[in-house]
Coordinates of C-alpha atoms in Angstrom, one line a residue:
Chain D
M455 CA -3.8 -14.2 4.6
D456 CA -4.6 -17.8 3.7
F457 CA -8.0 -19.1 4.9
S458 CA -8.0 -22.2 2.7
I459 CA -8.8 -25.4 4.7
Q460 CA -6.5 -28.3 4.6
I461 CA -7.7 -31.5 6.1
T462 CA -5.4 -34.5 5.9
G463 CA -5.2 -37.9 7.4
F464 CA -5.7 -38.0 11.1
V465 CA -7.5 -34.6 11.3
A466 CA -10.2 -36.0 9.0
L467 CA -10.5 -39.1 11.2
Y468 CA -10.8 -36.9 14.3
I469 CA -13.6 -34.9 12.6
F470 CA -15.4 -38.0 11.5
M471 CA -15.1 -39.6 14.9
L472 CA -16.4 -36.6 16.9
A473 CA -19.2 -35.9 14.4
A474 CA -20.3 -39.6 14.5
F475 CA -20.3 -39.5 18.3
A476 CA -22.3 -36.3 18.3
G477 CA -24.9 -37.7 15.9
W478 CA -25.2 -40.9 18.0
V479 CA -25.7 -38.9 21.3
I480 CA -28.1 -36.4 19.7
I481 CA -30.4 -39.1 18.3
G482 CA -30.1 -41.3 21.4
H483 CA -32.4 -39.0 23.4
V484 CA -35.2 -38.6 20.8
P485 CA -38.5 -40.2 21.8
A486 CA -40.1 -42.7 19.4
I487 CA -42.9 -40.3 18.5
L488 CA -40.3 -38.1 16.7
H489 CA -38.6 -40.9 14.8
T490 CA -40.2 -40.1 11.4
P491 CA -39.6 -36.3 11.6
L492 CA -36.1 -37.1 12.7
M493 CA -35.4 -39.4 9.9
S494 CA -36.8 -36.8 7.6
G495 CA -34.8 -34.0 9.4
S496 CA -31.5 -35.9 9.1
N497 CA -32.4 -36.6 5.5
F498 CA -32.6 -32.8 5.1
V499 CA -29.2 -32.2 6.8
H500 CA -27.3 -34.3 4.3
G501 CA -28.8 -32.1 1.7
I502 CA -25.7 -29.9 2.5
V503 CA -24.2 -32.0 -0.3
V504 CA -25.6 -29.3 -2.6
V505 CA -22.7 -27.1 -1.5
G506 CA -20.2 -29.7 -2.6
G507 CA -22.1 -29.9 -5.9
M508 CA -21.7 -26.1 -6.3
F509 CA -18.0 -26.4 -5.7
A510 CA -17.7 -29.2 -8.3
L511 CA -19.9 -27.3 -10.9
L512 CA -18.1 -24.0 -10.5
N513 CA -14.8 -25.7 -11.0
A514 CA -15.9 -27.6 -14.0
S515 CA -13.8 -27.1 -17.2
T516 CA -15.3 -29.6 -19.7
V517 CA -18.9 -30.1 -20.9
Q518 CA -18.9 -33.5 -19.2
E519 CA -17.9 -32.0 -15.9
Q520 CA -20.5 -29.3 -16.3
T521 CA -23.2 -31.8 -17.1
I522 CA -22.4 -34.0 -14.1
G523 CA -21.9 -31.0 -11.8
F524 CA -25.3 -29.6 -12.9
F525 CA -27.0 -32.8 -11.8
A526 CA -25.0 -32.8 -8.6
V527 CA -26.5 -29.4 -7.7
L528 CA -29.9 -30.3 -9.1
L529 CA -30.2 -33.4 -7.0
G530 CA -28.6 -31.9 -3.9
A531 CA -31.0 -28.9 -4.0
G532 CA -33.9 -31.3 -4.3
N533 CA -32.6 -33.2 -1.3
A534 CA -32.3 -30.0 0.8
A535 CA -35.5 -28.2 -0.3
G536 CA -37.7 -31.3 -0.3
G537 CA -36.3 -32.5 3.0
Y538 CA -37.0 -29.2 4.7
A539 CA -40.6 -28.9 3.3
V540 CA -41.5 -32.4 4.4
T541 CA -40.0 -32.1 7.9
D542 CA -41.4 -28.7 8.6
R543 CA -44.9 -29.9 7.6
M544 CA -44.7 -32.9 9.9
L545 CA -43.4 -31.0 12.9
A546 CA -46.0 -28.2 12.6
M547 CA -48.7 -30.9 13.3
F548 CA -47.6 -31.9 16.8
Q549 CA -49.5 -30.3 19.6
T550 CA -50.7 -31.2 23.1
S551 CA -54.3 -31.4 24.5
G552 CA -53.5 -28.7 27.1
H553 CA -54.9 -26.1 24.7
A554 CA -51.3 -24.8 24.4
S555 CA -51.5 -25.0 20.6
K556 CA -49.8 -22.3 18.7
H557 CA -52.9 -21.1 17.0
H558 CA -54.5 -20.3 20.3
K559 CA -51.5 -18.5 21.6
L560 CA -51.1 -16.5 18.4
G561 CA -54.8 -15.7 18.5
H562 CA -54.5 -14.3 22.1
V563 CA -51.4 -12.2 21.2
K564 CA -53.2 -10.7 18.2
A565 CA -56.3 -10.0 20.3
H566 CA -54.2 -8.2 22.9
R567 CA -52.4 -6.1 20.3
A568 CA -55.7 -5.2 18.7
K569 CA -57.0 -4.0 22.1
A570 CA -53.8 -2.0 22.8
K571 CA -54.4 0.0 19.6
Chain I
M59 CA -6.5 -9.4 1.1
T60 CA -7.2 -10.9 -2.2
M61 CA -10.7 -11.8 -3.4
A62 CA -9.7 -15.5 -3.1
S63 CA -8.9 -15.2 0.6
I64 CA -12.0 -13.1 1.3
A65 CA -14.0 -15.9 -0.4
Q66 CA -12.3 -18.5 1.6
L67 CA -12.9 -16.6 4.8
T68 CA -16.6 -16.1 4.0
I69 CA -17.2 -19.7 3.1
G70 CA -15.2 -20.9 6.2
V71 CA -17.3 -18.8 8.6
T72 CA -20.7 -19.7 7.0
D73 CA -19.9 -23.4 6.8
L74 CA -18.8 -23.4 10.4
A75 CA -22.1 -21.7 11.3
A76 CA -24.0 -24.2 9.2
A77 CA -22.4 -27.1 10.9
F78 CA -23.3 -25.7 14.3
L79 CA -26.9 -24.9 13.3
F80 CA -27.3 -28.5 11.9
M81 CA -26.3 -30.1 15.2
Y82 CA -28.1 -27.6 17.4
G83 CA -31.2 -27.9 15.2
L84 CA -31.2 -31.7 15.4
K85 CA -30.7 -31.5 19.1
R86 CA -33.8 -29.2 19.4
M87 CA -35.7 -31.8 17.3
S88 CA -35.4 -34.2 20.2
S89 CA -38.5 -32.8 21.9
P90 CA -41.9 -32.1 20.2
V91 CA -42.0 -28.7 21.8
T92 CA -38.7 -27.4 20.4
A93 CA -38.7 -29.4 17.2
P94 CA -40.2 -26.8 14.8
S95 CA -37.6 -24.3 15.9
G96 CA -35.0 -27.0 15.4
I97 CA -35.8 -27.6 11.7
F98 CA -36.0 -23.8 11.2
L99 CA -32.5 -23.3 12.6
A100 CA -31.1 -26.2 10.5
G101 CA -32.8 -24.7 7.5
L102 CA -31.2 -21.3 8.2
G103 CA -27.8 -23.0 8.2
M104 CA -28.5 -24.6 4.9
L105 CA -29.6 -21.3 3.3
V106 CA -26.6 -19.4 4.5
A107 CA -24.2 -22.2 3.3
V108 CA -25.8 -22.4 -0.1
L109 CA -25.7 -18.6 -0.6
A110 CA -22.0 -18.5 0.5
S111 CA -21.2 -21.3 -1.9
F112 CA -21.4 -18.6 -4.7
F113 CA -18.2 -17.2 -3.2
Y114 CA -16.4 -20.2 -4.8
V115 CA -16.4 -18.1 -8.0
F116 CA -13.5 -16.0 -6.6
D117 CA -11.5 -19.1 -5.9
V118 CA -11.8 -21.5 -8.9
S119 CA -9.1 -23.4 -10.6
A120 CA -7.4 -21.8 -13.6
A121 CA -8.9 -24.3 -16.0
A122 CA -12.4 -23.4 -15.0
K123 CA -12.0 -19.6 -15.3
P124 CA -13.1 -19.3 -18.9
H125 CA -16.3 -21.3 -18.2
L126 CA -17.2 -19.4 -15.0
I127 CA -20.2 -17.5 -16.3
V128 CA -21.8 -20.6 -17.9
N129 CA -21.1 -22.5 -14.6
V130 CA -22.7 -19.9 -12.5
V131 CA -25.8 -19.8 -14.7
L132 CA -26.0 -23.6 -14.6
G133 CA -25.7 -23.5 -10.8
V134 CA -28.5 -21.0 -10.4
V135 CA -30.8 -22.9 -12.8
A136 CA -30.0 -26.2 -11.0
L137 CA -30.7 -24.7 -7.6
I138 CA -34.0 -23.2 -8.7
V139 CA -35.3 -26.2 -10.7
G140 CA -34.1 -28.9 -8.3
G141 CA -35.1 -27.0 -5.2
G142 CA -38.3 -25.6 -6.6
F143 CA -39.7 -29.0 -7.8
A144 CA -38.7 -30.7 -4.5
W145 CA -40.2 -27.9 -2.4
W146 CA -43.4 -28.1 -4.4
G147 CA -43.5 -31.9 -4.1
G148 CA -42.8 -31.8 -0.4
K149 CA -45.6 -29.2 0.3
K150 CA -48.1 -31.0 -1.9
V151 CA -47.6 -34.7 -1.0
A152 CA -50.2 -36.4 1.2
M153 CA -49.0 -37.3 4.7
T154 CA -49.6 -41.0 3.9
A155 CA -47.1 -40.8 1.0
M156 CA -44.4 -39.4 3.2
P157 CA -42.2 -42.4 3.4
Q158 CA -41.7 -42.7 -0.3
M159 CA -41.1 -39.0 -0.5
V160 CA -38.3 -39.2 2.1
A161 CA -36.9 -42.2 0.0
I162 CA -36.8 -40.0 -3.1
Y163 CA -35.1 -37.0 -1.4
N164 CA -32.7 -39.4 0.2
G165 CA -31.9 -41.0 -3.2
M166 CA -31.3 -37.5 -4.6
G167 CA -28.7 -36.8 -1.9
G168 CA -27.0 -40.1 -2.7
G169 CA -27.0 -39.2 -6.4
A170 CA -25.5 -35.8 -5.7
A171 CA -22.7 -37.4 -3.7
G172 CA -22.1 -39.9 -6.5
A173 CA -22.1 -37.1 -9.1
I174 CA -19.6 -35.1 -7.2
A175 CA -17.4 -38.1 -7.0
A176 CA -17.9 -38.6 -10.8
V177 CA -16.7 -35.0 -11.5
E178 CA -13.6 -35.7 -9.4
L179 CA -12.9 -39.0 -11.1
F180 CA -13.5 -37.9 -14.7
G181 CA -11.5 -34.7 -14.1
N182 CA -8.7 -36.8 -12.5
K183 CA -8.7 -34.3 -9.6
A184 CA -7.9 -36.7 -6.7
S185 CA -4.4 -35.9 -5.3
G186 CA -2.9 -39.1 -3.9
T187 CA -4.2 -42.6 -3.3
T188 CA -6.0 -41.9 -0.1
Q189 CA -8.2 -39.2 -1.8
L190 CA -8.9 -41.6 -4.7
V191 CA -9.9 -44.4 -2.5
V192 CA -12.2 -42.2 -0.4
T193 CA -13.7 -40.7 -3.6
L194 CA -14.5 -44.2 -4.9
L195 CA -15.9 -45.3 -1.6
G196 CA -18.2 -42.3 -1.4
A197 CA -19.2 -42.9 -5.0
L198 CA -20.0 -46.5 -4.3
I199 CA -22.2 -45.8 -1.3
G200 CA -23.9 -42.8 -2.9
A201 CA -24.7 -44.7 -6.1
I202 CA -26.1 -47.7 -4.1
S203 CA -28.2 -45.3 -2.0
L204 CA -29.5 -43.6 -5.2
S205 CA -30.7 -46.7 -7.0
G206 CA -31.7 -48.5 -3.8
S207 CA -33.8 -45.6 -2.6
L208 CA -35.6 -45.4 -6.0
I209 CA -36.5 -49.1 -5.7
A210 CA -37.7 -48.5 -2.1
W211 CA -39.8 -45.6 -3.5
A212 CA -41.3 -47.9 -6.3
K213 CA -42.2 -50.5 -3.7
L214 CA -43.9 -48.1 -1.3
Q215 CA -45.7 -46.3 -4.2
G216 CA -47.0 -49.7 -5.4
V217 CA -45.2 -49.5 -8.7
I218 CA -43.4 -52.8 -7.8
K219 CA -45.9 -55.0 -6.0
K220 CA -44.1 -58.1 -5.1
P221 CA -40.6 -58.8 -3.8
L222 CA -38.6 -60.2 -6.7
R223 CA -36.7 -63.3 -5.7
V224 CA -34.7 -65.7 -7.6
R225 CA -32.9 -68.8 -6.4
G226 CA -29.2 -68.0 -5.6
Q227 CA -29.9 -64.3 -5.8
Q228 CA -27.8 -63.5 -2.7
Y229 CA -24.8 -65.1 -4.3
F230 CA -25.3 -63.2 -7.5
N231 CA -25.6 -60.0 -5.5
I232 CA -22.4 -60.7 -3.7
L233 CA -20.7 -61.3 -7.1
V234 CA -21.9 -58.0 -8.4
L235 CA -20.6 -56.2 -5.3
L236 CA -17.3 -57.9 -5.6
G237 CA -17.2 -57.0 -9.3
T238 CA -17.8 -53.4 -8.4
L239 CA -15.1 -53.4 -5.8
A240 CA -12.7 -55.1 -8.3
V241 CA -13.3 -52.3 -10.8
A242 CA -12.7 -49.7 -8.1
G243 CA -9.5 -51.5 -7.0
Y244 CA -8.3 -51.6 -10.7
L245 CA -9.0 -47.9 -11.0
V246 CA -6.7 -47.3 -8.0
Y247 CA -4.1 -49.6 -9.5
V248 CA -4.2 -47.8 -12.8
A249 CA -3.8 -44.4 -11.1
Q250 CA -0.5 -45.7 -9.7
G251 CA 0.8 -45.4 -13.3
A252 CA 0.3 -48.8 -14.9
S253 CA 1.8 -48.8 -18.4
S254 CA -1.0 -50.7 -20.0
Q255 CA -4.7 -51.1 -18.9
L256 CA -7.6 -53.3 -19.9
L257 CA -10.0 -50.4 -20.6
P258 CA -9.5 -46.7 -20.9
T259 CA -10.1 -44.9 -17.6
P260 CA -13.4 -43.2 -18.5
Q261 CA -14.9 -46.5 -19.5
L262 CA -13.7 -48.0 -16.3
I263 CA -15.4 -45.2 -14.4
Y264 CA -18.7 -45.8 -16.3
L265 CA -18.4 -49.5 -15.6
F266 CA -17.8 -48.8 -11.9
F267 CA -20.9 -46.5 -11.6
G268 CA -23.0 -49.0 -13.6
C269 CA -22.1 -51.9 -11.4
A270 CA -22.7 -49.9 -8.2
L271 CA -26.2 -48.7 -9.4
V272 CA -27.1 -52.3 -10.4
Y273 CA -26.1 -53.5 -7.0
G274 CA -28.3 -51.0 -5.3
V275 CA -31.3 -52.3 -7.4
L276 CA -30.5 -56.0 -6.9
M277 CA -30.0 -55.5 -3.1
T278 CA -33.3 -53.8 -2.6
L279 CA -35.6 -55.8 -4.9
P280 CA -35.9 -59.0 -2.8
I281 CA -36.7 -57.1 0.4
G282 CA -40.3 -57.2 1.4
G283 CA -42.4 -54.0 1.7
A284 CA -42.9 -54.4 5.4
D285 CA -39.1 -53.9 5.9
M286 CA -39.0 -50.7 3.9
P287 CA -38.8 -48.5 7.0
V288 CA -35.5 -50.1 8.0
V289 CA -34.3 -50.0 4.4
I290 CA -35.0 -46.3 4.0
S291 CA -33.2 -45.7 7.3
I292 CA -30.2 -47.6 6.2
Y293 CA -30.0 -45.7 2.9
N294 CA -30.4 -42.4 4.9
A295 CA -27.4 -43.3 6.9
A296 CA -25.6 -44.4 3.8
T297 CA -26.2 -41.1 2.0
G298 CA -24.9 -39.3 5.1
L299 CA -21.7 -41.4 5.0
A300 CA -21.3 -40.8 1.2
V301 CA -21.7 -37.0 1.8
G302 CA -19.2 -37.1 4.6
L303 CA -16.6 -38.9 2.5
E304 CA -17.0 -36.6 -0.5
G305 CA -16.7 -33.7 2.0
F306 CA -13.3 -35.0 2.9
V307 CA -12.4 -35.2 -0.8
L308 CA -13.5 -31.6 -1.4
G309 CA -11.8 -30.4 1.9
N310 CA -15.1 -29.2 3.2
P311 CA -15.6 -29.8 6.9
A312 CA -19.3 -28.8 6.9
L313 CA -20.0 -31.7 4.6
M314 CA -17.9 -34.0 6.6
I315 CA -19.6 -33.1 9.9
A316 CA -23.2 -33.0 8.6
G317 CA -22.7 -36.2 6.7
M318 CA -21.1 -38.1 9.6
V319 CA -23.7 -36.9 12.1
V320 CA -26.4 -38.2 9.8
G321 CA -24.5 -41.4 9.1
A322 CA -24.2 -42.1 12.9
A323 CA -27.8 -40.9 13.7
G324 CA -29.2 -43.0 10.8
T325 CA -27.3 -46.1 12.0
L326 CA -28.6 -45.7 15.5
L327 CA -32.1 -45.2 14.2
T328 CA -31.8 -48.3 12.0
L329 CA -30.6 -50.4 15.0
L330 CA -33.5 -49.1 17.1
M331 CA -36.0 -50.1 14.4
A332 CA -34.5 -53.6 13.9
Q333 CA -34.5 -54.0 17.6
A334 CA -38.2 -53.2 17.8
M335 CA -38.8 -56.0 15.3
N336 CA -36.4 -58.3 17.3
R337 CA -34.3 -58.9 14.2
S338 CA -30.8 -58.0 13.2
V339 CA -30.2 -55.6 10.4
A340 CA -28.4 -58.3 8.4
N341 CA -31.5 -60.5 8.8
V342 CA -33.7 -57.7 7.3
L343 CA -31.4 -57.2 4.4
F344 CA -30.5 -60.8 3.5
T345 CA -33.1 -63.3 4.6
N346 CA -36.0 -62.5 2.3
F347 CA -38.5 -62.2 5.1
G348 CA -42.2 -63.1 4.5
G349 CA -43.8 -63.8 1.1
V350 CA -43.8 -67.6 1.8
P351 CA -47.4 -68.7 1.4
Q352 CA -48.7 -70.1 4.7
H353 CA -51.9 -71.9 5.6
K354 CA -53.8 -71.6 8.8
P355 CA -51.8 -73.6 11.3
S356 CA -53.7 -76.5 12.8
H357 CA -53.4 -75.3 16.4
I358 CA -55.4 -72.1 15.7
K359 CA -58.9 -72.9 16.9
G360 CA -62.1 -71.0 16.1
S361 CA -63.1 -68.9 13.2
M362 CA -63.2 -65.2 12.2
K363 CA -66.4 -63.7 13.4
P364 CA -67.6 -60.7 11.5
T365 CA -69.7 -58.0 13.2
A366 CA -71.4 -54.8 12.0
A367 CA -69.5 -51.5 12.4
A368 CA -72.5 -49.8 13.9
D369 CA -72.8 -52.4 16.7
A370 CA -69.1 -52.1 17.5
G371 CA -69.4 -48.3 17.6
I372 CA -72.2 -48.4 20.1
F373 CA -70.5 -51.0 22.2
M374 CA -67.5 -48.7 22.5
R375 CA -69.7 -45.8 23.4
Y376 CA -70.8 -47.7 26.5
A377 CA -67.3 -49.0 27.4
K378 CA -65.2 -47.5 30.1
S379 CA -61.9 -47.6 28.3
V380 CA -60.8 -48.1 24.7
I381 CA -57.2 -48.4 23.3
I382 CA -56.9 -47.8 19.6
I383 CA -54.1 -49.5 17.6
P384 CA -53.7 -47.9 14.2
G385 CA -51.7 -49.4 11.4
Y386 CA -51.0 -48.8 7.7
G387 CA -54.6 -49.7 6.8
L388 CA -55.7 -46.4 8.5
A389 CA -53.1 -44.4 6.6
A390 CA -54.1 -46.1 3.3
A391 CA -57.7 -45.3 3.8
Q392 CA -56.9 -41.7 4.9
G393 CA -59.1 -42.4 7.9
Q394 CA -57.1 -40.5 10.6
Q395 CA -59.5 -37.5 10.6
K396 CA -62.6 -39.7 10.9
L397 CA -60.8 -41.6 13.7
Y398 CA -60.3 -38.6 15.8
E399 CA -63.8 -37.4 15.1
F400 CA -65.0 -40.8 16.5
V401 CA -62.6 -40.5 19.4
K402 CA -63.9 -37.1 20.3
L403 CA -67.4 -38.5 20.4
L404 CA -66.3 -41.3 22.8
Q405 CA -64.5 -38.8 25.0
A406 CA -67.6 -36.6 25.1
A407 CA -69.4 -39.7 26.4
G408 CA -66.9 -40.2 29.1
V409 CA -64.9 -43.0 27.6
S410 CA -61.2 -43.1 28.3
V411 CA -59.4 -43.3 24.9
K412 CA -55.7 -43.9 24.3
F413 CA -53.7 -44.7 21.3
A414 CA -51.1 -47.4 21.3
I415 CA -48.3 -47.2 18.7
H416 CA -46.1 -50.1 17.8
P417 CA -42.5 -49.0 16.9
V418 CA -42.8 -50.5 13.4
A419 CA -46.5 -49.7 12.7
G420 CA -46.9 -48.2 9.2
R421 CA -44.3 -48.0 6.6
M422 CA -41.9 -45.8 8.5
P423 CA -40.9 -45.5 12.2
G424 CA -43.3 -43.2 13.9
Q425 CA -45.5 -42.7 10.8
M426 CA -48.6 -43.3 12.8
D427 CA -47.6 -40.6 15.3
V428 CA -47.3 -38.2 12.4
L429 CA -50.7 -39.2 10.9
L430 CA -52.5 -38.9 14.2
A431 CA -50.8 -35.5 14.8
E432 CA -52.1 -34.5 11.3
A433 CA -55.6 -35.2 12.4
G434 CA -55.1 -33.1 15.5
V435 CA -54.8 -35.9 18.1
P436 CA -52.8 -34.4 21.0
Y437 CA -49.6 -36.3 21.5
D438 CA -50.2 -36.9 25.2
L439 CA -53.0 -39.4 24.2
I440 CA -50.4 -41.4 22.2
F441 CA -48.5 -44.1 24.0
Q442 CA -45.6 -46.3 22.8
L443 CA -45.5 -50.1 23.2
D444 CA -43.6 -50.3 26.6
D445 CA -45.7 -47.7 28.2
I446 CA -49.1 -49.1 27.5
N447 CA -48.8 -52.8 27.0
E448 CA -49.6 -53.6 30.7
E449 CA -52.9 -51.6 30.4
F450 CA -54.6 -53.9 27.9
K451 CA -55.5 -56.4 30.6
A452 CA -57.7 -53.8 32.4
T453 CA -59.1 -52.4 29.2
D454 CA -62.6 -53.0 27.8
V455 CA -62.0 -52.6 24.1
A456 CA -59.0 -52.8 21.9
L457 CA -59.8 -51.3 18.5
V458 CA -57.3 -52.5 15.8
I459 CA -57.5 -50.4 12.7
G460 CA -55.6 -51.6 9.7
A461 CA -52.8 -53.2 11.8
N462 CA -52.0 -56.8 11.7
D463 CA -48.6 -58.2 12.3
V464 CA -47.9 -55.9 15.3
V465 CA -50.8 -57.5 17.2
N466 CA -50.2 -61.2 16.2
P467 CA -49.9 -63.3 19.4
A468 CA -48.0 -65.8 17.3
A469 CA -44.9 -63.6 17.9
R470 CA -45.2 -64.6 21.6
T471 CA -46.1 -68.2 21.3
D472 CA -45.4 -69.8 17.9
K473 CA -41.7 -70.6 17.4
G474 CA -42.3 -71.3 13.7
S475 CA -43.7 -67.9 13.0
P476 CA -41.4 -65.5 11.1
T477 CA -42.2 -62.7 13.6
F478 CA -41.5 -64.9 16.7
G479 CA -39.8 -62.9 19.4
M480 CA -41.0 -59.5 18.1
P481 CA -42.6 -57.5 20.9
I482 CA -46.3 -57.0 20.1
L483 CA -49.1 -54.9 21.4
N484 CA -51.1 -57.3 23.7
A485 CA -54.5 -56.4 22.1
D486 CA -55.6 -59.9 22.7
Q487 CA -55.6 -59.3 26.5
A488 CA -58.4 -56.7 26.3
K489 CA -61.9 -57.9 27.2
Q490 CA -63.2 -57.3 23.6
V491 CA -61.2 -56.8 20.4
Y492 CA -62.5 -55.3 17.2
V493 CA -60.3 -55.5 14.1
V494 CA -61.1 -53.2 11.2
K495 CA -59.7 -54.8 8.0
R496 CA -60.3 -54.4 4.3
G497 CA -60.6 -58.1 3.6
Q498 CA -59.8 -61.5 4.9
G499 CA -56.3 -61.3 3.5
K500 CA -53.1 -61.4 5.5
G501 CA -50.9 -58.6 6.6
Y502 CA -47.8 -57.2 4.8
A503 CA -45.6 -59.9 6.3
D504 CA -48.1 -62.5 5.0
I505 CA -48.6 -64.4 8.3
V506 CA -51.9 -65.8 9.6
N507 CA -53.0 -63.9 12.6
A508 CA -54.2 -66.0 15.5
L509 CA -55.8 -63.0 17.2
F510 CA -58.5 -62.9 14.5
Y511 CA -59.7 -66.3 15.5
A512 CA -59.8 -65.6 19.2
D513 CA -63.1 -65.8 21.1
N514 CA -63.0 -62.2 22.3
C515 CA -62.3 -60.9 18.8
N516 CA -64.7 -59.7 16.1
M517 CA -63.9 -58.6 12.6
I518 CA -65.3 -55.5 10.9
Y519 CA -64.6 -55.7 7.2
G520 CA -64.4 -52.6 5.1
D521 CA -62.4 -49.5 4.3
A522 CA -61.2 -47.9 7.6
A523 CA -62.6 -44.5 6.7
A524 CA -66.0 -45.9 5.7
V525 CA -66.2 -48.1 8.8
L526 CA -65.4 -45.1 11.1
T527 CA -68.1 -43.0 9.3
T528 CA -70.6 -45.7 10.1
M529 CA -69.5 -45.9 13.7
I530 CA -69.8 -42.1 14.1
E531 CA -73.3 -42.1 12.7
A532 CA -74.3 -45.0 14.9
V533 CA -73.0 -43.2 18.1
R534 CA -74.6 -39.9 17.0
G535 CA -77.8 -41.7 16.3
L536 CA -78.1 -42.5 20.0
G537 CA -78.6 -38.8 20.5
T538 CA -77.8 -36.6 23.5
K539 CA -80.2 -38.4 25.8
A540 CA -78.2 -41.5 25.7
A541 CA -75.1 -39.6 26.5
A542 CA -76.5 -38.2 29.7

């Protein structure tokens, strides 16, 4: 069986169009308070380029290709890992004044479990 | 089934899952409640896709087979080193330095897209003119994003202090861009099988990347620091686009989808930001905003009246309502914890306290929201411009901390002002305004602020954190009796 993916001409344009529309709609509903985490989050998402870097590196057949491919993976991995670390840290900070913070909830759950034992 | 088709199936399924998780994750990030799970899901998609990418070893080209072991080792090392350092940096960086960190990671993504394109170009792997053109386009955008993001980083980090501007710079930049496009066009022409060429193809490729990188630097250098949020957002969208284009070249739909989603989302975010400043994106990029020395316009009456931090703190303790307008000065002084401590004291004394955030306050959209969140301020106390601007009229005190241009009434009244037309927070309409400021200098946009000269405004000079400490001590000094 052949599972290789062939994307040509108009198929590519359809994918691009639908993806662009999806991105536009998804971001359109984000409140201003989340703009920075969102910019950082979308920055993380294009870190998927690391997968393309892996493809280029694994298919390298000259020292030059290996060198450039190495940097493609290095930079892409940096984009992905750094983007995730930063976004995760930012989002963990948001909480409401309704005492519904995670720490409290977790604390209660732990207390209950301790009692049950 | 052969190993090659098993590999293709595995990669196909995981990449599909990754594309889904990215979009679902971003969708969940549109509310503060679900956002942490959103980034986790997107991260899961990334992890799965990266692990599955090792299945490419079963499906490599014949030429690469002898080098496979070396290539796999290189890949693992690059993943660990690149990912490790960036992870460590991302965990360690101070919240205030977040914008430049995002700029760096973004530049890395652009660089990766450019590097992939370089491998394709040097290896002459493009099949057909369409592929070659798309490869070159992705390379151009990726390279500009890389060098441009690095300059944006240097500006935010303070390595480059002043916008660098030369007469006729814009024309020179256009020439460099046209030159880059010309080299790209010539590369396409050569690929059609020209019998003789001016330079050997590898040299042409070097020239192409060199020009594109130089253009990114030249394009970013003249843009003022206050506009960096918009610039970072543009480069974020650009990197997404470059990744999407290289995804097409590699025949990888996950890259195409993720890249294009980010490209579109980043474009929308850029437009929203430019809109908040009442300027067009072209205006941000090409008009060399700010930096022109200005003198106090003759129509501004009065003088700046300094007051003591302790007096201001006690005044607020006995006010009914206070709206706080934080700006980059608060971030620079790392004063967010002290600020919330002060706010809690006011709240304990029965003062109604709200935070008003201007869309472009700080160096990145929403940076102030993140900083306040870091200090533990609940986000239901934080209000955006449109939601709170009417309330200033009925408010006793507006406390402006390290913000400047976003409260400058000149944007409403003075047609000659560079910020004219930008919606501002109407701090001047509060009964009393306190402005905490490091010195008598101007804001990032370098414009005289009429608010500082207003009759109902007093200046408190000093580092935001130090001023807030004094205020806290002053209010505590009143003791519990006063609070009763």
